[in-house]
Each structure stands twice: as structure tokens, then as C-alpha cells.
Short mmCIF file of C-alpha atoms and ligand atoms in Angstrom, two decimals:
data_model
loop_
_atom_site.label_atom_id
_atom_site.label_comp_id
_atom_site.label_asym_id
_atom_site.label_seq_id
_atom_site.Cartn_x
_atom_site.Cartn_y
_atom_site.Cartn_z
CA MET A 1 -14.52 -11.77 -16.37
CA SER A 2 -11.33 -11.93 -15.25
CA ASP A 3 -9.25 -14.90 -16.53
CA TRP A 4 -7.41 -16.86 -13.92
CA VAL A 5 -4.27 -19.13 -14.09
CA ASP A 6 -2.70 -20.94 -11.08
CA ALA A 7 -0.39 -19.56 -8.97
CA LYS A 8 2.00 -21.85 -6.57
CA VAL A 9 2.89 -20.36 -3.37
CA TYR A 10 6.74 -20.46 -2.82
CA GLU A 11 6.92 -18.65 1.01
CA ILE A 12 5.01 -17.58 3.28
CA LYS A 13 6.49 -15.42 5.12
CA ASN A 14 5.12 -13.90 9.45
CA TRP A 15 5.62 -10.14 9.61
CA THR A 16 3.26 -10.88 12.78
CA ASP A 17 0.99 -13.48 14.17
CA ILE A 18 -1.72 -11.36 12.07
CA LEU A 19 0.54 -9.78 8.89
CA PHE A 20 2.23 -11.96 5.82
CA SER A 21 3.40 -11.82 2.82
CA LEU A 22 1.76 -14.18 0.13
CA ARG A 23 4.97 -14.39 -2.37
CA VAL A 24 3.83 -16.82 -5.67
CA GLU A 25 5.23 -18.34 -9.05
CA ALA A 26 2.06 -17.72 -11.94
CA PRO A 27 2.25 -17.06 -15.59
CA ILE A 28 0.65 -13.18 -15.32
CA CYS A 29 0.87 -11.03 -17.42
CA SER A 30 2.35 -8.34 -17.22
CA PHE A 31 1.18 -5.58 -14.55
CA VAL A 32 2.64 -1.77 -13.97
CA ALA A 33 4.16 -0.56 -10.23
CA GLY A 34 0.92 0.42 -8.21
CA GLN A 35 -1.69 -3.00 -9.46
CA PHE A 36 -3.83 -5.39 -7.70
CA ALA A 37 -4.45 -8.94 -8.74
CA LYS A 38 -7.01 -10.96 -7.87
CA ILE A 39 -6.63 -14.43 -5.53
CA ALA A 40 -9.40 -16.66 -5.05
CA LEU A 41 -8.90 -20.52 -3.31
CA ASN A 42 -12.24 -22.64 -4.40
CA PHE A 43 -13.77 -23.23 -1.07
CA ASN A 44 -17.00 -26.73 -2.24
CA GLY A 45 -17.32 -25.64 -4.98
CA LYS A 46 -17.31 -22.41 -4.49
CA ARG A 47 -15.08 -18.87 -5.36
CA ILE A 48 -14.27 -16.89 -3.37
CA GLN A 49 -12.10 -13.71 -4.07
CA ARG A 50 -10.12 -11.23 -2.73
CA ALA A 51 -8.22 -7.89 -4.29
CA TYR A 52 -4.36 -7.32 -3.58
CA SER A 53 -1.64 -5.56 -4.05
CA TYR A 54 1.58 -6.45 -5.56
CA VAL A 55 4.58 -4.97 -3.74
CA ASN A 56 7.11 -6.72 -5.68
CA ALA A 57 8.76 -5.15 -8.87
CA PRO A 58 6.66 -5.90 -11.87
CA ASN A 59 10.24 -6.86 -13.61
CA ASP A 60 10.66 -9.69 -10.72
CA LYS A 61 9.90 -13.08 -11.04
CA ILE A 62 8.04 -13.61 -7.48
CA LEU A 63 4.71 -12.23 -6.99
CA GLU A 64 4.54 -10.80 -3.66
CA PHE A 65 1.47 -9.34 -1.93
CA TYR A 66 1.54 -7.81 1.44
CA LEU A 67 -1.97 -9.11 3.75
CA THR A 68 -3.63 -8.65 6.93
CA MET A 69 -5.87 -11.54 8.30
CA VAL A 70 -8.31 -10.60 9.48
CA SER A 71 -10.29 -12.08 12.34
CA GLY A 72 -13.32 -14.03 10.79
CA GLY A 73 -12.18 -13.16 7.12
CA LYS A 74 -13.27 -15.41 4.26
CA LEU A 75 -10.94 -15.24 2.92
CA SER A 76 -7.77 -14.80 4.14
CA PRO A 77 -6.66 -16.88 6.91
CA TYR A 78 -7.50 -19.28 4.70
CA LEU A 79 -4.51 -17.53 2.20
CA ARG A 80 -2.04 -17.07 5.72
CA SER A 81 -2.19 -20.55 6.15
CA LEU A 82 -1.13 -22.46 2.95
CA GLN A 83 2.12 -24.43 2.94
CA PRO A 84 5.02 -24.22 0.04
CA GLY A 85 3.50 -25.85 -3.23
CA LYS A 86 -0.32 -25.13 -2.39
CA LYS A 87 -1.91 -23.76 -5.31
CA LEU A 88 -4.61 -20.67 -5.84
CA LEU A 89 -5.62 -18.80 -8.07
CA ILE A 90 -4.64 -15.03 -9.65
CA THR A 91 -6.07 -13.05 -12.32
CA LYS A 92 -3.73 -13.18 -15.31
CA LYS A 93 -4.38 -9.26 -15.89
CA ALA A 94 -4.33 -6.64 -13.02
CA SER A 95 -6.15 -3.98 -12.63
CA GLY A 96 -6.22 -0.52 -11.24
CA PHE A 97 -5.51 3.45 -12.00
CA PHE A 98 -3.00 4.66 -8.39
CA VAL A 99 0.10 3.98 -11.25
CA LEU A 100 2.11 7.14 -11.36
CA SER A 101 0.85 7.36 -15.33
CA SER A 102 -2.49 8.99 -13.10
CA ILE A 103 -0.01 11.95 -11.45
CA PRO A 104 1.25 14.99 -13.60
CA GLN A 105 3.72 16.33 -12.57
CA CYS A 106 4.72 18.51 -8.97
CA GLU A 107 7.82 18.46 -6.97
CA THR A 108 6.79 16.67 -4.13
CA LEU A 109 4.96 13.24 -4.26
CA TRP A 110 3.38 11.76 -1.01
CA MET A 111 3.30 8.50 -0.50
CA ILE A 112 0.57 8.15 2.24
CA SER A 113 -0.77 4.77 4.05
CA THR A 114 -1.99 2.72 6.73
CA GLY A 115 -1.15 -0.47 7.38
CA THR A 116 -1.01 -3.30 3.67
CA ALA A 117 -1.43 -1.04 2.03
CA ILE A 118 2.64 0.50 2.12
CA GLY A 119 2.22 -2.22 0.01
CA PRO A 120 2.06 -0.62 -3.90
CA TYR A 121 4.56 2.51 -2.72
CA LEU A 122 6.51 -0.29 -2.42
CA SER A 123 6.67 -1.83 -5.80
CA ILE A 124 6.32 1.80 -7.47
CA LEU A 125 9.39 2.98 -5.99
CA GLN A 126 12.01 -1.32 -6.26
CA TYR A 127 10.48 -1.04 -9.91
CA GLY A 128 11.75 2.76 -9.59
CA LYS A 129 11.10 3.59 -13.73
CA GLY A 130 8.90 6.63 -13.49
CA LEU A 131 10.25 8.99 -10.02
CA GLU A 132 13.10 10.57 -11.87
CA ARG A 133 10.67 13.55 -12.91
CA PHE A 134 10.18 14.44 -9.00
CA GLN A 135 12.35 16.03 -6.81
CA ASN A 136 11.57 14.49 -3.87
CA ILE A 137 9.40 11.35 -2.62
CA ILE A 138 8.04 11.33 1.09
CA LEU A 139 6.99 7.75 2.30
CA VAL A 140 4.28 7.99 5.71
CA HIS A 141 3.75 4.61 6.53
CA ALA A 142 0.97 5.06 9.84
CA VAL A 143 0.73 2.03 11.10
CA ARG A 144 -0.88 0.77 15.26
CA TYR A 145 1.58 -1.17 17.42
CA PHE A 146 6.03 -0.91 16.06
CA ALA A 147 5.88 -4.62 15.18
CA ASP A 148 3.46 -3.75 12.67
CA LEU A 149 6.58 -1.75 10.59
CA SER A 150 7.44 -4.83 8.13
CA PHE A 151 10.41 -4.36 5.95
CA THR A 152 12.12 -2.26 7.36
CA ASN A 153 15.31 -4.03 5.75
CA LEU A 154 13.75 -3.06 2.07
CA ILE A 155 12.77 -0.59 3.02
CA ASN A 156 16.04 0.98 4.57
CA SER A 157 17.58 0.17 0.63
CA LEU A 158 15.07 1.58 -0.73
CA GLN A 159 15.88 4.96 0.97
CA LYS A 160 20.38 4.29 -0.16
CA LYS A 161 19.46 3.10 -3.81
CA TYR A 162 17.29 7.13 -3.63
CA ASN A 163 20.67 8.65 -1.89
CA GLY A 164 18.20 11.71 -0.41
CA LYS A 165 15.14 11.94 -2.57
CA LEU A 166 13.50 9.88 -0.45
CA GLN A 167 11.20 10.73 2.97
CA VAL A 168 10.74 8.28 5.25
CA LYS A 169 8.23 9.12 7.78
CA THR A 170 6.58 5.88 10.37
CA ILE A 171 3.23 7.21 12.17
CA VAL A 172 2.59 4.68 15.16
CA SER A 173 -0.62 5.37 16.70
CA ARG A 174 -1.28 3.12 19.62
CA GLU A 175 2.06 3.09 21.46
CA LYS A 176 5.63 5.61 21.62
CA ILE A 177 8.49 5.10 19.84
CA PHE A 178 10.76 7.54 19.41
CA GLY A 179 11.51 8.22 16.30
CA SER A 180 7.78 7.78 14.59
CA LEU A 181 5.08 10.21 15.12
CA HIS A 182 2.08 8.99 17.17
CA GLY A 183 -1.12 9.55 16.23
CA ARG A 184 -3.57 9.16 13.30
CA ILE A 185 -2.36 10.94 9.92
CA PRO A 186 -5.12 13.81 9.50
CA ASP A 187 -4.56 14.40 12.89
CA LEU A 188 -0.80 14.96 12.11
CA ILE A 189 -1.53 16.49 9.09
CA SER A 190 -4.08 19.27 10.65
CA ASN A 191 -1.35 20.19 13.60
CA GLY A 192 2.14 20.32 11.16
CA GLU A 193 3.79 17.44 13.62
CA LEU A 194 3.61 15.63 9.70
CA GLU A 195 5.05 18.15 7.74
CA LYS A 196 7.03 20.14 10.63
CA SER A 197 8.83 16.31 10.90
CA ILE A 198 10.45 16.27 7.16
CA GLY A 199 10.78 20.21 6.38
CA LEU A 200 8.36 20.12 3.69
CA ASN A 201 4.48 21.72 3.21
CA ILE A 202 1.65 19.80 1.48
CA ASN A 203 0.23 22.60 -1.03
CA CYS A 204 -1.94 22.56 -4.21
CA LYS A 205 1.09 24.29 -5.23
CA ASN A 206 3.97 21.91 -6.22
CA SER A 207 2.94 18.53 -4.33
CA HIS A 208 -0.15 15.18 -4.95
CA VAL A 209 -0.48 13.20 -2.36
CA MET A 210 -1.78 9.47 -2.83
CA LEU A 211 -4.27 8.13 -0.56
CA CYS A 212 -4.08 4.23 0.38
CA GLY A 213 -5.44 1.47 2.97
CA ASN A 214 -8.52 2.62 5.77
CA PRO A 215 -11.44 3.83 3.90
CA ALA A 216 -11.40 5.55 6.85
CA MET A 217 -8.73 7.76 6.54
CA VAL A 218 -9.39 8.23 3.51
CA TYR A 219 -11.72 9.85 3.73
CA GLU A 220 -11.09 12.17 6.61
CA THR A 221 -6.83 12.98 4.75
CA LYS A 222 -8.80 13.80 1.67
CA ASN A 223 -11.07 15.97 3.34
CA LEU A 224 -8.39 17.96 5.20
CA LEU A 225 -6.94 18.30 2.28
CA LYS A 226 -9.61 20.12 0.34
CA ASP A 227 -10.31 22.18 2.81
CA THR A 228 -7.35 23.02 4.89
CA ARG A 229 -5.08 23.37 1.27
CA GLY A 230 -7.16 24.23 -1.30
CA MET A 231 -6.71 20.66 -2.98
CA GLU A 232 -8.47 18.76 -5.53
CA LEU A 233 -8.88 15.07 -6.40
CA ASN A 234 -7.17 13.54 -9.57
CA LEU A 235 -9.86 12.04 -11.45
CA LYS A 236 -9.61 10.77 -14.88
CA GLU A 237 -11.46 13.80 -16.75
CA LYS A 238 -9.88 17.01 -14.64
CA CYS A 239 -5.72 16.73 -13.03
CA GLY A 240 -5.83 17.44 -9.32
CA HIS A 241 -3.59 17.13 -6.03
CA ILE A 242 -5.09 13.76 -4.28
CA THR A 243 -4.99 10.79 -5.48
CA SER A 244 -6.57 7.44 -3.86
CA GLU A 245 -7.14 3.90 -3.38
CA ASN A 246 -9.39 2.77 -0.57
CA TYR A 247 -8.90 -1.30 0.38
CA TRP A 248 -12.65 -2.20 2.12
C1 LIG B 1 -8.19 -2.40 -4.70
C2 LIG B 1 -7.46 -3.51 -3.02
C3 LIG B 1 -6.76 -3.45 -2.73
C4 LIG B 1 -5.90 -4.72 -1.98
N1 LIG B 1 -5.08 -4.45 -1.35
C5 LIG B 1 -4.54 -5.32 0.44
C6 LIG B 1 -3.39 -5.88 0.07
O1 LIG B 1 -3.12 -5.65 -0.33
N2 LIG B 1 -3.17 -6.56 1.27
C7 LIG B 1 -4.86 -6.52 2.16
O2 LIG B 1 -4.33 -7.50 3.05
N3 LIG B 1 -6.04 -5.97 1.62
C8 LIG B 1 -5.97 -5.73 0.66
N4 LIG B 1 -7.25 -5.70 -0.05
C9 LIG B 1 -8.86 -6.25 0.77
C10 LIG B 1 -8.10 -6.99 1.26
O3 LIG B 1 -9.16 -7.84 -1.01
C11 LIG B 1 -9.47 -7.91 1.56
O4 LIG B 1 -11.05 -7.55 2.13
C12 LIG B 1 -9.55 -7.96 3.04
O5 LIG B 1 -8.14 -9.49 2.85
C13 LIG B 1 -10.22 -9.04 3.86
O6 LIG B 1 -10.86 -10.33 3.29
P1 LIG B 1 -11.70 -10.97 3.42
O7 LIG B 1 -12.26 -12.49 2.97
O8 LIG B 1 -10.52 -12.17 4.86
O9 LIG B 1 -12.21 -10.84 5.13
P2 LIG B 1 -13.71 -10.09 4.08
O10 LIG B 1 -14.58 -11.93 5.05
O11 LIG B 1 -14.41 -10.20 2.97
O12 LIG B 1 -13.98 -9.90 5.52
C14 LIG B 1 -14.87 -7.59 5.18
C15 LIG B 1 -14.18 -7.03 6.48
O13 LIG B 1 -13.31 -6.95 7.37
C16 LIG B 1 -12.33 -5.53 7.16
N5 LIG B 1 -10.94 -5.32 6.24
C17 LIG B 1 -10.98 -6.22 4.70
N6 LIG B 1 -9.81 -6.27 4.64
C18 LIG B 1 -9.09 -5.18 5.59
C19 LIG B 1 -7.66 -4.94 6.06
N7 LIG B 1 -7.11 -4.67 4.70
N8 LIG B 1 -7.70 -3.79 7.55
C20 LIG B 1 -8.30 -3.94 7.82
N9 LIG B 1 -9.58 -4.80 7.22
C21 LIG B 1 -9.34 -5.59 7.15
C22 LIG B 1 -13.63 -5.48 6.25
O14 LIG B 1 -14.40 -4.17 7.44
C23 LIG B 1 -14.67 -5.95 5.76
O15 LIG B 1 -15.31 -5.97 6.22
C24 LIG B 1 -7.50 -3.94 -0.88
C25 LIG B 1 -8.32 -4.21 -1.54
C26 LIG B 1 -8.65 -3.01 -2.26
C27 LIG B 1 -9.94 -3.24 -2.66
N1 LIG B 2 -2.52 -4.62 14.23
C1 LIG B 2 -2.40 -5.08 14.94
O1 LIG B 2 -1.68 -5.76 15.85
C2 LIG B 2 -3.99 -5.84 15.59
C3 LIG B 2 -3.72 -6.45 16.38
C4 LIG B 2 -5.47 -7.28 16.15
C5 LIG B 2 -6.13 -6.83 15.28
N2 LIG B 2 -5.66 -5.70 14.02
C6 LIG B 2 -6.78 -6.42 13.28
O2 LIG B 2 -6.11 -6.69 11.25
C7 LIG B 2 -6.95 -6.05 10.57
C8 LIG B 2 -6.27 -4.79 10.14
O3 LIG B 2 -5.43 -3.64 11.41
P1 LIG B 2 -3.99 -2.63 10.87
O4 LIG B 2 -3.61 -2.07 11.76
O5 LIG B 2 -3.35 -3.51 9.93
O6 LIG B 2 -5.06 -1.61 10.42
P2 LIG B 2 -5.78 -0.06 10.63
O7 LIG B 2 -7.33 0.02 11.70
O8 LIG B 2 -6.11 0.47 9.48
O9 LIG B 2 -4.42 0.37 10.96
C9 LIG B 2 -3.48 1.16 11.12
C10 LIG B 2 -3.64 2.54 11.33
O10 LIG B 2 -4.58 3.17 10.31
C11 LIG B 2 -4.26 4.42 11.73
N3 LIG B 2 -6.11 4.83 11.12
C12 LIG B 2 -7.96 3.86 11.26
N4 LIG B 2 -8.74 4.67 11.47
C13 LIG B 2 -7.93 5.62 10.87
C14 LIG B 2 -8.31 7.21 11.01
N5 LIG B 2 -10.50 7.60 10.71
N6 LIG B 2 -8.76 7.60 10.25
C15 LIG B 2 -7.20 7.95 10.32
N7 LIG B 2 -6.77 6.96 10.73
C16 LIG B 2 -6.68 5.96 11.16
C17 LIG B 2 -4.57 3.42 12.87
O11 LIG B 2 -4.96 4.29 14.62
P3 LIG B 2 -5.43 3.24 15.48
O12 LIG B 2 -5.18 2.92 16.05
O13 LIG B 2 -5.56 5.38 15.94
O14 LIG B 2 -6.39 2.92 14.87
C18 LIG B 2 -3.94 2.57 12.90
O15 LIG B 2 -2.17 3.95 13.13
C19 LIG B 2 -8.33 -5.97 11.60
O16 LIG B 2 -9.24 -6.23 11.31
C20 LIG B 2 -8.17 -5.46 13.12
O17 LIG B 2 -8.44 -5.84 13.66
C21 LIG B 2 -4.63 -5.62 13.71
#
């Protein structure tokens, strides 16, 4: 059973009509970058709870979550309409194993995401600790439209901070944008465009691939990497090359 604590909304930052950051203050226990909390609201005495990944680094005072407002969703539309000062519930302890300590030693760490699933990578990158052991870090963010590429200022500042070690590749699937790849993650791995744009290969000798977000993307990319690159799932009982988290 989770322990819940009160959280207070600090800010709702709308990135688009659908995408927003929920920023809150709450007396949580410390978490590990890459983990998620459960957030809940009470509706007529019934608690509706959902999982959301931390975007902020564990040492930040304001807690940030990056959300899509799912049309007709039971919780996300209500979270978006909260005003500063409003109360909500959050789990005191974070959950999840999508964290750097689960990743075996390798040269190149691929952090691949769709939509709001860029969140856990931003937490890991903002915190920074534990990334020293990788020579290259590749952050891939796939969205439908250019306008869905939130956090560009933060990402630019992270690229400066990592001084060449962090490469970022955006993918926009529903319009052609200069500087972004066009299409879907599995297709862009299959046809070699993603790796060509970065100048590094994904292989089981020196790479580890983290996949987060749309379950269909995670499923298709895992299968592709298993079938064509000989990569294996990274499990608690057996180290591999692919670590994943599904958002639904
Ligand atoms: C480990 C974990 C971490 C998560 N972290 C985040 C996060 O950081 N940000 C975030 O926005 N969501 C995140 N989610 C999804 C989130 O928990 C909710 O499922 C989402 O907010 C929808 O809740 P809802 O009550 O509004 O919709 P519901 O009434 O529960 O409707 C759910 C339906 O909406 C669709 N759906 C659910 N989530 C999404 C999504 N993100 N994008 C598109 N369609 C979706 C699915 O078809 C699902 O069946 C995470 C989920 C998991 C399991
Ligand atoms: N983003 C928007 O502007 C927008 C607008 C209206 C509603 N919404 C709602 O917001 C929610 C989340 O949308 P989202 O755009 O953040 O997430 P999403 O649907 O997961 O799309 C994010 C990226 O993942 C890609 N993708 C989808 N299925 C894939 C698969 N099987 N393999 C590989 N890649 C795949 C999408 O490509 P494709 O474009 O090819 O699908 C897109 O590039 C949804 O409920 C959606 O209905 C979003």
C-alpha cells in the first residue's frame, strides 16, 4: 500500500493546448532520477490515481511532471485545470527501475522516447550523477508535431553542460521539419537514418538502449533490436542491452 502525502500546485505551465508541466511542492522521500510517483485527486470520495515520471532532478525543491491531457481521461484533464495553491495527493515514495543503476556498463547510452516520456531522461540528465561512465549519450525525442517539442531551452542548456557528450535528435512524424528526422523510431532505425544522423551505431557490443513511452513503439523497437542487432532485454536476473518503460 502506498503512503500518500498532500502536494500543493506551484504552477501549471502549458506548453501547448494538450501538453503541460505540473509543478508541485510536497514532502516526499528522496527518489532516484528516472522513477515515477503516483498522483491522485479525490472525486466524491473516490481516489483516481495515475503514474507520472519525475522530470526534475532529485535535489530540486519543486517537483515537475510533464503530461499529455488525454481526451476523456479520468485524471489528466483535471490535473491540467488545477490552479496554483490547489491540493492533490502524491505518493511519498517513488517507484520504478528505469534508473541508471539498472544499466550495465557500455560506451553509448541511447535514451529513446515518444511524447511525454522524455521526462525521466530529463530528470537523469539534470541530475547528472552516474552518467560519467558513458562516453556518448544520445537523447531521442519523437513527437507528432514540431509544437510538441517542449523543453527546448532546457535541452539546449543540457547540451552545453555535457560539452559534446550529449547528442539530441528530434523526430517529428506528422510534418517535415528542418533539423528533425521525419517518421517513426523503428522505421528510422531500420533504414539507418537515426544512426547516420548521430554518427554512431546501435549494437550489442557497445550500446544500451533505453525505451520509454508509447507501448507500441516500445514493443516494435524491442523486437527490431532483438531481431536485427542481436540485442537482449535487460532483466533483473540477466543483464541485456534494452531497458524499457511503457506509459500505458
Ligand atoms: C510508469 C508510468 C509513468 C507514466 N508517466 C507519465 C508521464 O510522465 N506523463 C504522462 O502524461 N503520462 C504518464 N503516464 C501515463 C499516465 O499514468 C496516465 O495513464 C495518463 O495520464 C492517462 O490518465 P487518464 O486518467 O487521464 O486517462 P484514462 O482515463 O486512464 O485513459 C487511459 C487511456 O488513455 C491512453 N493514454 C494513457 N496515457 C497516455 C499518454 N501518456 N499518451 C497517450 N495516450 C495515453 C491509453 O489509451 C489509455 O488506455 C505514465 C504511466 C506509467 C505506467
Ligand atoms: N500531439 C498532438 O498534437 C495531439 C493532438 C491531438 C491529440 N493528442 C492526444 O495526446 C495523446 C498523446 O499523443 P502524443 O502525440 O503525445 O503521443 P503518441 O501518439 O505516442 O505519439 C508520439 C510519437 O510516437 C509515434 N508513434 C505512435 N505509434 C508508434 C509506433 N507503433 N511505433 C513507433 N512510433 C509510434 C507517433 O508517430 P505517428 O504520428 O506516426 O503516430 C509520434 O511520433 C493522445 O491521446 C493523442 O490522442 C495529441
